mmCIF file of C-alpha atoms in Angstrom:
data_model
loop_
_atom_site.group_PDB
_atom_site.id
_atom_site.type_symbol
_atom_site.label_atom_id
_atom_site.label_comp_id
_atom_site.label_asym_id
_atom_site.label_seq_id
_atom_site.Cartn_x
_atom_site.Cartn_y
_atom_site.Cartn_z
ATOM 1 C CA MET A 1125 29.620 108.436 94.760
ATOM 2 C CA ARG A 1126 28.730 105.421 92.328
ATOM 3 C CA GLU A 1127 26.333 106.158 89.746
ATOM 4 C CA PHE A 1128 23.463 103.807 89.042
ATOM 5 C CA THR A 1129 20.887 103.315 86.424
ATOM 6 C CA ALA A 1130 17.441 101.664 86.954
ATOM 7 C CA ARG A 1131 15.461 99.472 84.899
ATOM 8 C CA PHE A 1132 12.612 96.853 85.156
ATOM 9 C CA ALA A 1133 13.997 93.117 85.324
ATOM 10 C CA THR A 1134 13.789 90.907 82.192
ATOM 11 C CA ALA A 1135 11.635 87.719 81.994
ATOM 12 C CA GLU A 1136 14.730 85.828 82.315
ATOM 13 C CA GLU A 1137 15.726 87.523 85.405
ATOM 14 C CA ILE A 1138 12.644 87.485 87.276
ATOM 15 C CA ALA A 1139 12.552 83.525 86.454
ATOM 16 C CA ASN A 1140 15.920 83.358 88.353
ATOM 17 C CA TRP A 1141 14.701 86.116 91.075
ATOM 18 C CA ASP A 1142 15.796 84.448 94.166
ATOM 19 C CA ALA A 1143 19.366 83.494 92.928
ATOM 20 C CA LEU A 1144 19.886 87.165 91.618
ATOM 21 C CA VAL A 1145 18.530 88.975 95.013
ATOM 22 C CA THR A 1146 20.877 86.451 97.349
ATOM 23 C CA ALA A 1147 23.922 87.401 95.249
ATOM 24 C CA ASN A 1148 23.261 91.209 96.205
ATOM 25 C CA PRO A 1149 26.009 92.898 98.204
ATOM 26 C CA ASN A 1150 24.101 92.381 101.448
ATOM 27 C CA GLY A 1151 22.808 88.754 100.503
ATOM 28 C CA GLY A 1152 19.206 90.063 99.919
ATOM 29 C CA ASN A 1153 16.133 89.687 102.267
ATOM 30 C CA LEU A 1154 13.177 87.339 102.365
ATOM 31 C CA LEU A 1155 10.766 90.329 101.967
ATOM 32 C CA GLN A 1156 12.539 90.751 98.513
ATOM 33 C CA SER A 1157 11.786 87.217 97.568
ATOM 34 C CA GLU A 1158 9.839 85.620 94.837
ATOM 35 C CA ALA A 1159 7.578 83.992 97.551
ATOM 36 C CA PHE A 1160 7.081 87.209 99.245
ATOM 37 C CA ALA A 1161 5.761 88.815 96.103
ATOM 38 C CA GLU A 1162 3.695 85.937 95.416
ATOM 39 C CA VAL A 1163 1.624 86.690 98.762
ATOM 40 C CA LYS A 1164 1.742 90.502 98.533
ATOM 41 C CA GLN A 1165 -0.064 90.334 94.984
ATOM 42 C CA HIS A 1166 -3.130 89.050 97.091
ATOM 43 C CA TYR A 1167 -2.977 91.912 99.411
ATOM 44 C CA GLY A 1168 -3.368 95.027 97.510
ATOM 45 C CA TRP A 1169 0.108 95.452 95.864
ATOM 46 C CA LYS A 1170 1.320 94.917 92.766
ATOM 47 C CA PRO A 1171 5.095 93.661 92.542
ATOM 48 C CA LEU A 1172 7.481 95.023 90.373
ATOM 49 C CA HIS A 1173 11.256 93.962 89.906
ATOM 50 C CA LEU A 1174 13.473 96.623 89.856
ATOM 51 C CA VAL A 1175 17.327 96.407 88.921
ATOM 52 C CA TYR A 1176 19.969 98.888 89.748
ATOM 53 C CA GLU A 1177 23.034 98.923 87.487
ATOM 54 C CA GLY A 1178 26.334 100.427 88.803
ATOM 55 C CA PRO A 1179 29.930 100.387 87.761
ATOM 56 C CA ASP A 1180 30.846 97.398 89.852
ATOM 57 C CA TYR A 1181 27.836 95.608 90.916
ATOM 58 C CA THR A 1182 23.950 95.060 90.084
ATOM 59 C CA SER A 1183 21.337 95.011 92.552
ATOM 60 C CA TYR A 1184 18.123 93.146 92.040
ATOM 61 C CA ASN A 1185 15.081 94.693 94.298
ATOM 62 C CA LEU A 1186 11.505 94.073 94.744
ATOM 63 C CA VAL A 1187 9.209 96.869 94.861
ATOM 64 C CA LEU A 1188 5.648 96.688 95.988
ATOM 65 C CA GLU A 1189 3.186 99.233 93.989
ATOM 66 C CA LYS A 1190 -0.028 100.633 95.074
ATOM 67 C CA SER A 1191 -2.287 103.329 93.027
ATOM 68 C CA PHE A 1192 -4.222 106.218 94.341
ATOM 69 C CA PRO A 1193 -6.876 108.544 92.808
ATOM 70 C CA VAL A 1194 -5.330 112.181 92.147
ATOM 71 C CA LEU A 1195 -2.230 111.120 93.665
ATOM 72 C CA GLY A 1196 -0.889 108.373 91.290
ATOM 73 C CA LYS A 1197 1.502 105.439 92.497
ATOM 74 C CA LEU A 1198 3.537 104.923 95.880
ATOM 75 C CA TRP A 1199 6.305 102.557 95.373
ATOM 76 C CA TYR A 1200 7.703 100.460 98.528
ATOM 77 C CA LEU A 1201 11.275 99.287 98.078
ATOM 78 C CA ILE A 1202 10.573 96.746 101.127
ATOM 79 C CA LYS A 1203 13.946 96.020 102.798
ATOM 80 C CA GLY A 1204 15.831 97.637 100.187
ATOM 81 C CA PRO A 1205 17.724 98.876 98.058
ATOM 82 C CA ASP A 1206 20.355 96.291 98.916
ATOM 83 C CA VAL A 1207 23.613 98.583 98.644
ATOM 84 C CA ALA A 1208 27.130 98.196 98.996
ATOM 85 C CA GLU A 1209 27.456 100.950 101.419
ATOM 86 C CA VAL A 1210 25.504 103.704 102.566
ATOM 87 C CA SER A 1211 27.203 106.433 100.206
ATOM 88 C CA ASP A 1212 25.416 104.453 97.376
ATOM 89 C CA ILE A 1213 22.119 105.641 98.500
ATOM 90 C CA ALA A 1214 22.764 109.013 96.774
ATOM 91 C CA GLY A 1215 23.309 107.058 93.273
ATOM 92 C CA ILE A 1216 20.214 105.047 93.924
ATOM 93 C CA VAL A 1217 18.058 108.274 94.628
ATOM 94 C CA LYS A 1218 19.323 109.808 91.584
ATOM 95 C CA ALA A 1219 18.554 106.680 89.480
ATOM 96 C CA ASN A 1220 15.018 106.296 90.933
ATOM 97 C CA ALA A 1221 14.203 110.076 89.868
ATOM 98 C CA GLU A 1222 15.561 109.352 86.336
ATOM 99 C CA PHE A 1223 13.774 106.040 85.863
ATOM 100 C CA VAL A 1224 10.441 107.252 87.045
ATOM 101 C CA LYS A 1225 10.564 110.514 84.756
ATOM 102 C CA ARG A 1226 11.843 108.354 81.854
ATOM 103 C CA SER A 1227 9.251 105.716 82.070
ATOM 104 C CA LYS A 1228 6.439 107.957 82.719
ATOM 105 C CA ALA A 1229 5.369 105.804 85.719
ATOM 106 C CA GLY A 1230 3.531 108.535 87.706
ATOM 107 C CA VAL A 1231 5.054 107.590 90.717
ATOM 108 C CA PHE A 1232 4.506 110.645 93.309
ATOM 109 C CA ALA A 1233 7.135 108.847 96.227
ATOM 110 C CA ILE A 1234 9.094 105.771 96.921
ATOM 111 C CA LYS A 1235 9.321 104.290 100.484
ATOM 112 C CA ILE A 1236 12.794 102.776 101.141
ATOM 113 C CA GLU A 1237 14.184 101.026 103.855
ATOM 114 C CA PRO A 1238 17.469 99.560 103.265
ATOM 115 C CA ASP A 1239 19.245 97.109 105.763
ATOM 116 C CA ILE A 1240 21.991 99.481 106.633
ATOM 117 C CA VAL A 1241 22.983 99.634 110.417
ATOM 118 C CA LEU A 1242 22.097 103.039 112.028
ATOM 119 C CA SER A 1243 24.753 105.073 113.118
ATOM 120 C CA ASP A 1244 25.250 108.990 113.134
ATOM 121 C CA GLU A 1245 27.358 108.632 110.007
ATOM 122 C CA SER A 1246 24.764 106.530 108.049
ATOM 123 C CA ARG A 1247 21.989 108.803 109.262
ATOM 124 C CA ALA A 1248 23.830 112.088 107.926
ATOM 125 C CA ALA A 1249 24.448 110.268 104.797
ATOM 126 C CA ILE A 1250 21.165 109.390 104.060
ATOM 127 C CA GLU A 1251 19.335 112.456 104.942
ATOM 128 C CA ALA A 1252 22.048 114.555 102.763
ATOM 129 C CA THR A 1253 20.198 112.914 99.781
ATOM 130 C CA GLY A 1254 16.959 114.622 100.551
ATOM 131 C CA LEU A 1255 15.211 111.612 101.791
ATOM 132 C CA VAL A 1256 12.473 112.253 104.484
ATOM 133 C CA LYS A 1257 12.355 109.983 107.566
ATOM 134 C CA THR A 1258 9.076 108.292 108.309
ATOM 135 C CA PRO A 1259 7.906 105.882 110.975
ATOM 136 C CA ASN A 1260 9.362 102.225 110.562
ATOM 137 C CA LEU A 1261 7.256 99.468 109.297
ATOM 138 C CA GLN A 1262 9.081 96.108 109.867
ATOM 139 C CA PRO A 1263 9.594 94.412 113.023
ATOM 140 C CA ASN A 1264 13.287 93.731 112.479
ATOM 141 C CA ASP A 1265 14.307 97.355 111.948
ATOM 142 C CA SER A 1266 15.634 96.779 115.259
ATOM 143 C CA THR A 1267 16.780 93.101 115.859
ATOM 144 C CA ALA A 1268 18.930 90.177 117.438
ATOM 145 C CA LEU A 1269 21.514 88.980 114.924
ATOM 146 C CA LEU A 1270 23.420 85.932 115.372
ATOM 147 C CA ASP A 1271 26.708 84.847 113.638
ATOM 148 C CA ILE A 1272 26.155 81.180 112.994
ATOM 149 C CA SER A 1273 29.069 80.480 111.061
ATOM 150 C CA PRO A 1274 31.080 78.588 113.810
ATOM 151 C CA ASP A 1275 30.587 74.829 114.487
ATOM 152 C CA GLU A 1276 28.006 73.721 116.658
ATOM 153 C CA GLN A 1277 29.544 73.739 120.123
ATOM 154 C CA PRO A 1278 31.646 76.883 119.507
ATOM 155 C CA LEU A 1279 28.617 78.474 118.459
ATOM 156 C CA LEU A 1280 26.811 77.471 121.591
ATOM 157 C CA ARG A 1281 29.489 78.785 124.062
ATOM 158 C CA THR A 1282 28.931 82.126 122.197
ATOM 159 C CA LEU A 1283 25.334 82.501 123.322
ATOM 160 C CA HIS A 1284 24.239 84.408 126.172
ATOM 161 C CA SER A 1285 24.521 82.251 129.371
ATOM 162 C CA ARG A 1286 20.743 82.587 129.718
ATOM 163 C CA GLY A 1287 20.107 81.042 126.514
ATOM 164 C CA ARG A 1288 22.921 78.479 126.552
ATOM 165 C CA ASN A 1289 22.047 77.083 129.976
ATOM 166 C CA ALA A 1290 18.325 76.973 128.723
ATOM 167 C CA VAL A 1291 19.201 74.789 125.576
ATOM 168 C CA ARG A 1292 21.557 72.554 127.643
ATOM 169 C CA ARG A 1293 18.860 71.865 130.178
ATOM 170 C CA ALA A 1294 16.088 71.182 127.722
ATOM 171 C CA ILE A 1295 18.366 68.600 125.615
ATOM 172 C CA ARG A 1296 19.284 67.153 129.181
ATOM 173 C CA GLU A 1297 15.781 66.743 130.225
ATOM 174 C CA GLY A 1298 14.509 65.261 126.683
ATOM 175 C CA VAL A 1299 12.706 67.981 125.304
ATOM 176 C CA GLU A 1300 11.672 67.053 121.706
ATOM 177 C CA VAL A 1301 11.784 69.212 118.642
ATOM 178 C CA LEU A 1302 9.802 68.114 115.708
ATOM 179 C CA ASN A 1303 9.631 69.244 112.115
ATOM 180 C CA MET A 1304 6.020 69.454 110.952
ATOM 181 C CA ASP A 1305 4.295 69.066 107.725
ATOM 182 C CA PRO A 1306 2.368 71.980 106.008
ATOM 183 C CA THR A 1307 -0.898 70.731 106.991
ATOM 184 C CA GLU A 1308 -3.911 72.896 107.681
ATOM 185 C CA GLU A 1309 -4.282 71.149 111.060
ATOM 186 C CA ASN A 1310 -0.558 72.389 111.751
ATOM 187 C CA PHE A 1311 -1.079 75.865 110.291
ATOM 188 C CA ARG A 1312 -3.879 76.405 112.632
ATOM 189 C CA ALA A 1313 -2.190 75.137 115.738
ATOM 190 C CA MET A 1314 0.561 77.395 114.868
ATOM 191 C CA TYR A 1315 -1.541 80.386 114.474
ATOM 192 C CA GLY A 1316 -3.329 79.571 117.772
ATOM 193 C CA LEU A 1317 0.197 79.934 119.728
ATOM 194 C CA MET A 1318 1.281 83.237 117.654
ATOM 195 C CA THR A 1319 -2.095 84.870 118.969
ATOM 196 C CA ASN A 1320 -1.790 83.567 122.197
ATOM 197 C CA THR A 1321 1.908 84.851 122.542
ATOM 198 C CA VAL A 1322 2.138 87.951 120.141
ATOM 199 C CA GLU A 1323 -1.048 89.657 121.017
ATOM 200 C CA ALA A 1324 -0.801 88.849 124.850
ATOM 201 C CA LYS A 1325 2.732 89.882 125.249
ATOM 202 C CA SER A 1326 3.297 92.622 122.903
ATOM 203 C CA GLN A 1327 -0.377 94.125 122.304
ATOM 204 C CA VAL A 1328 0.604 93.908 118.411
ATOM 205 C CA ARG A 1329 -2.285 92.701 116.252
ATOM 206 C CA VAL A 1330 -1.329 89.547 114.189
ATOM 207 C CA ARG A 1331 -2.653 89.479 110.671
ATOM 208 C CA GLU A 1332 -5.511 87.063 109.613
ATOM 209 C CA PHE A 1333 -4.771 83.409 109.570
ATOM 210 C CA ASP A 1334 -5.308 83.248 105.629
ATOM 211 C CA TYR A 1335 -2.441 85.883 105.272
ATOM 212 C CA TYR A 1336 -0.042 83.465 107.217
ATOM 213 C CA ARG A 1337 -1.269 80.419 105.483
ATOM 214 C CA GLN A 1338 -0.160 81.671 102.333
ATOM 215 C CA PHE A 1339 2.950 83.169 103.464
ATOM 216 C CA TRP A 1340 4.144 79.743 105.173
ATOM 217 C CA THR A 1341 2.971 77.722 101.907
ATOM 218 C CA ALA A 1342 4.694 80.205 99.643
ATOM 219 C CA PHE A 1343 8.267 79.580 101.489
ATOM 220 C CA ILE A 1344 7.819 75.849 102.226
ATOM 221 C CA LYS A 1345 7.007 74.806 98.680
ATOM 222 C CA ARG A 1346 10.146 76.773 97.256
ATOM 223 C CA GLY A 1347 12.148 74.848 100.244
ATOM 224 C CA GLN A 1348 12.617 78.091 102.322
ATOM 225 C CA GLY A 1349 10.561 77.502 105.322
ATOM 226 C CA ARG A 1350 10.201 75.102 107.996
ATOM 227 C CA LEU A 1351 7.638 74.612 110.842
ATOM 228 C CA LEU A 1352 8.995 73.384 114.052
ATOM 229 C CA PHE A 1353 6.870 72.414 117.203
ATOM 230 C CA VAL A 1354 7.448 71.158 120.738
ATOM 231 C CA TYR A 1355 4.541 69.166 122.275
ATOM 232 C CA GLU A 1356 3.431 68.888 125.774
ATOM 233 C CA ASN A 1357 0.397 66.788 127.038
ATOM 234 C CA GLY A 1358 -0.481 65.908 123.322
ATOM 235 C CA VAL A 1359 -0.869 69.643 122.320
ATOM 236 C CA PRO A 1360 1.632 71.711 120.536
ATOM 237 C CA SER A 1361 3.010 74.195 123.256
ATOM 238 C CA VAL A 1362 5.988 75.770 121.230
ATOM 239 C CA GLY A 1363 5.983 76.579 117.807
ATOM 240 C CA ALA A 1364 8.123 78.650 115.347
ATOM 241 C CA PHE A 1365 8.260 79.240 111.415
ATOM 242 C CA VAL A 1366 11.989 79.543 110.270
ATOM 243 C CA ILE A 1367 12.825 81.048 106.922
ATOM 244 C CA ASN A 1368 16.599 79.984 105.082
ATOM 245 C CA TYR A 1369 16.934 82.775 102.239
ATOM 246 C CA GLY A 1370 20.618 82.627 100.811
ATOM 247 C CA ARG A 1371 22.923 83.071 103.588
ATOM 248 C CA LYS A 1372 20.164 84.301 106.193
ATOM 249 C CA GLY A 1373 18.250 82.389 108.417
ATOM 250 C CA THR A 1374 14.945 84.161 110.023
ATOM 251 C CA TYR A 1375 12.884 83.216 112.901
ATOM 252 C CA LYS A 1376 9.750 84.627 111.213
ATOM 253 C CA ASP A 1377 7.002 83.722 113.302
ATOM 254 C CA GLY A 1378 6.624 82.121 116.982
ATOM 255 C CA GLY A 1379 4.340 81.577 119.629
ATOM 256 C CA SER A 1380 3.641 79.505 122.748
ATOM 257 C CA LEU A 1381 1.462 78.339 125.471
ATOM 258 C CA GLN A 1382 1.681 80.681 128.275
ATOM 259 C CA LYS A 1383 2.001 78.226 131.072
ATOM 260 C CA ARG A 1384 4.322 75.131 130.080
ATOM 261 C CA GLY A 1385 6.211 72.422 132.164
ATOM 262 C CA GLN A 1386 9.200 71.897 129.970
ATOM 263 C CA TYR A 1387 12.034 74.454 130.840
ATOM 264 C CA GLY A 1388 14.021 75.518 127.796
ATOM 265 C CA ASP A 1389 11.742 74.356 125.263
ATOM 266 C CA SER A 1390 11.525 77.607 123.261
ATOM 267 C CA HIS A 1391 15.300 77.870 123.275
ATOM 268 C CA LEU A 1392 15.737 74.549 122.235
ATOM 269 C CA VAL A 1393 13.317 75.214 119.189
ATOM 270 C CA GLN A 1394 15.560 77.871 118.065
ATOM 271 C CA TRP A 1395 18.896 76.210 118.593
ATOM 272 C CA THR A 1396 17.347 73.324 116.543
ATOM 273 C CA ALA A 1397 16.305 75.729 113.772
ATOM 274 C CA ILE A 1398 19.615 77.432 113.975
ATOM 275 C CA ASN A 1399 21.466 74.094 113.299
ATOM 276 C CA GLN A 1400 19.165 73.157 110.503
ATOM 277 C CA VAL A 1401 19.387 76.466 108.480
ATOM 278 C CA LYS A 1402 23.223 76.156 109.064
ATOM 279 C CA GLU A 1403 23.261 72.821 107.126
ATOM 280 C CA LEU A 1404 21.527 74.852 104.447
ATOM 281 C CA GLY A 1405 24.317 77.403 103.947
ATOM 282 C CA CYS A 1406 23.133 80.226 106.007
ATOM 283 C CA THR A 1407 25.853 82.037 108.170
ATOM 284 C CA GLU A 1408 23.445 84.721 110.026
ATOM 285 C CA TYR A 1409 20.386 84.210 111.943
ATOM 286 C CA ASP A 1410 17.937 86.887 112.532
ATOM 287 C CA PHE A 1411 15.452 86.829 115.626
ATOM 288 C CA CYS A 1412 13.360 89.203 113.674
ATOM 289 C CA GLY A 1413 12.385 91.878 116.145
ATOM 290 C CA THR A 1414 13.251 93.637 119.413
ATOM 291 C CA PRO A 1415 12.906 96.986 121.104
ATOM 292 C CA PRO A 1416 15.676 99.272 119.764
ATOM 293 C CA ALA A 1417 18.940 98.982 121.477
ATOM 294 C CA ASP A 1418 18.374 102.081 123.651
ATOM 295 C CA LYS A 1419 15.056 100.659 125.083
ATOM 296 C CA VAL A 1420 15.923 96.763 125.760
ATOM 297 C CA LYS A 1421 15.546 97.228 129.270
ATOM 298 C CA ASP A 1422 12.378 99.567 128.971
ATOM 299 C CA THR A 1423 9.447 97.366 130.624
ATOM 300 C CA SER A 1424 6.933 99.180 128.723
ATOM 301 C CA HIS A 1425 8.133 98.713 125.162
ATOM 302 C CA PRO A 1426 5.413 96.368 123.474
ATOM 303 C CA PHE A 1427 8.565 94.009 122.448
ATOM 304 C CA HIS A 1428 10.192 94.040 125.650
ATOM 305 C CA GLY A 1429 9.415 90.347 126.740
ATOM 306 C CA LEU A 1430 10.206 89.043 123.214
ATOM 307 C CA GLY A 1431 13.332 91.161 123.381
ATOM 308 C CA LEU A 1432 14.286 89.395 126.517
ATOM 309 C CA PHE A 1433 14.042 86.061 124.729
ATOM 310 C CA LYS A 1434 15.908 87.024 121.790
ATOM 311 C CA THR A 1435 18.825 88.519 123.571
ATOM 312 C CA SER A 1436 19.267 85.415 125.448
ATOM 313 C CA PHE A 1437 20.872 84.078 122.221
ATOM 314 C CA SER A 1438 22.590 87.175 120.655
ATOM 315 C CA LYS A 1439 23.827 89.718 123.415
ATOM 316 C CA THR A 1440 23.442 92.950 121.536
ATOM 317 C CA VAL A 1441 20.660 94.521 119.549
ATOM 318 C CA THR A 1442 21.282 95.753 115.702
ATOM 319 C CA ASP A 1443 19.246 98.897 114.875
ATOM 320 C CA PHE A 1444 18.744 99.650 111.272
ATOM 321 C CA VAL A 1445 18.027 102.995 109.638
ATOM 322 C CA GLY A 1446 14.654 102.231 108.818
ATOM 323 C CA CYS A 1447 12.085 103.721 106.549
ATOM 324 C CA TYR A 1448 12.480 106.906 104.315
ATOM 325 C CA ASP A 1449 10.688 108.508 101.803
ATOM 326 C CA GLN A 1450 11.867 109.752 98.287
ATOM 327 C CA VAL A 1451 9.636 112.609 97.301
ATOM 328 C CA LEU A 1452 9.077 112.722 93.673
ATOM 329 C CA SER A 1453 6.142 114.878 93.690
ATOM 330 C CA PRO A 1454 6.011 117.490 96.451
ATOM 331 C CA LEU A 1455 2.531 118.726 95.922
ATOM 332 C CA LYS A 1456 1.115 115.117 95.808
ATOM 333 C CA TYR A 1457 3.293 114.106 98.780
ATOM 334 C CA LYS A 1458 2.194 116.768 100.780
ATOM 335 C CA LEU A 1459 -1.497 115.796 100.089
ATOM 336 C CA TRP A 1460 -0.427 112.286 100.934
ATOM 337 C CA THR A 1461 1.054 113.234 104.332
ATOM 338 C CA VAL A 1462 -1.664 115.633 105.354
ATOM 339 C CA ALA A 1463 -4.342 113.126 104.935
ATOM 340 C CA GLY A 1464 -4.078 110.542 101.798
ATOM 341 C CA GLU A 1465 -2.090 108.189 103.807
ATOM 342 C CA ARG A 1466 -4.371 107.979 106.774
ATOM 343 C CA ILE A 1467 -7.474 107.846 104.697
ATOM 344 C CA ALA A 1468 -6.074 105.321 102.306
ATOM 345 C CA ARG A 1469 -5.076 103.030 105.181
ATOM 346 C CA GLN A 1470 -8.514 103.278 106.851
ATOM 347 C CA LEU A 1471 -10.337 102.761 103.837
ATOM 348 C CA TYR A 1472 -8.603 99.720 102.945
ATOM 349 C CA THR A 1473 -8.644 98.051 106.600
ATOM 350 C CA ARG A 1474 -12.178 98.776 106.682
ATOM 351 C CA ARG A 1475 -12.996 97.160 103.216
ATOM 352 C CA THR A 1476 -10.460 94.349 103.624
ATOM 353 C CA GLY A 1477 -10.027 93.918 107.434
ATOM 354 C CA GLN A 1478 -6.273 93.457 106.362
ATOM 355 C CA GLN A 1479 -3.372 95.683 107.361
ATOM 356 C CA PHE A 1480 -2.157 98.340 104.723
ATOM 357 C CA TYR A 1481 1.456 97.620 104.769
#
């Protein structure tokens, strides 16, 4: 087991945060980025910058903190910690406990969700550390991933035949994909397409418009985001917001009109985005959310329709281990699980109209 120590980042490290995160063993995650930290500080979370130093690598991770009466503080290592292998989680758990005690941080639990692929072995290694499995929070804890490192034509041939044929037909029939300016009008059009698709097809509630406006703006102004549209009859008919962060591209948000005449338009949007982020150095593309691998064909799953579309590019689904809690104060954590979390979520949503996490 590697031994780690934990500390907060220095001012210089925070100033160079994205470069450090994307140099992590797994290349970091957009939800650990400077842009995301900027967004979440407006939604009830205090961003902290945590550094794990080991014998042969250092890992930089964003922590989101919330404080609660009586209980103290909850830390959320969103899509972290970024470790070289699952066995390193044991060292991270030990470092967390020592750091919280040493710094008198008043943290009763730490929620983690490392990007470690789910397997019997990885699950056993994590649970051996004493971490407690909790419901997953992020849509891409099960997702379709595509290796986009090959050249364009070899890459096209690796797609599922459904996706490949749709892309080729859209190109043949002259479908045009446009990169859009980050204007209020375009953001509202994108939001309308999202609510039309996500809420209709998956019954998942979309956050309020202001959240997405801040999110999209934060990534675009850092050169890490792009908005793409296809038009039909003079109005946007397909939209996608795509992020390039380090070596990873991510189809973060998308939507479309339900009745459209241009075949393959949504596939061509993705193909265009993939080739654009390739030019920026990305070698992997995350379609950001499908049903779990064992439920891809389950028509009752809320992500079934989205999963069909995304697996028309990547033929398989990757499941990650998801969320676990590190319990630092057993009594306070019991209060949290029995009633605290439920009450906190209800009160926050009632007061703000926003999602808790």
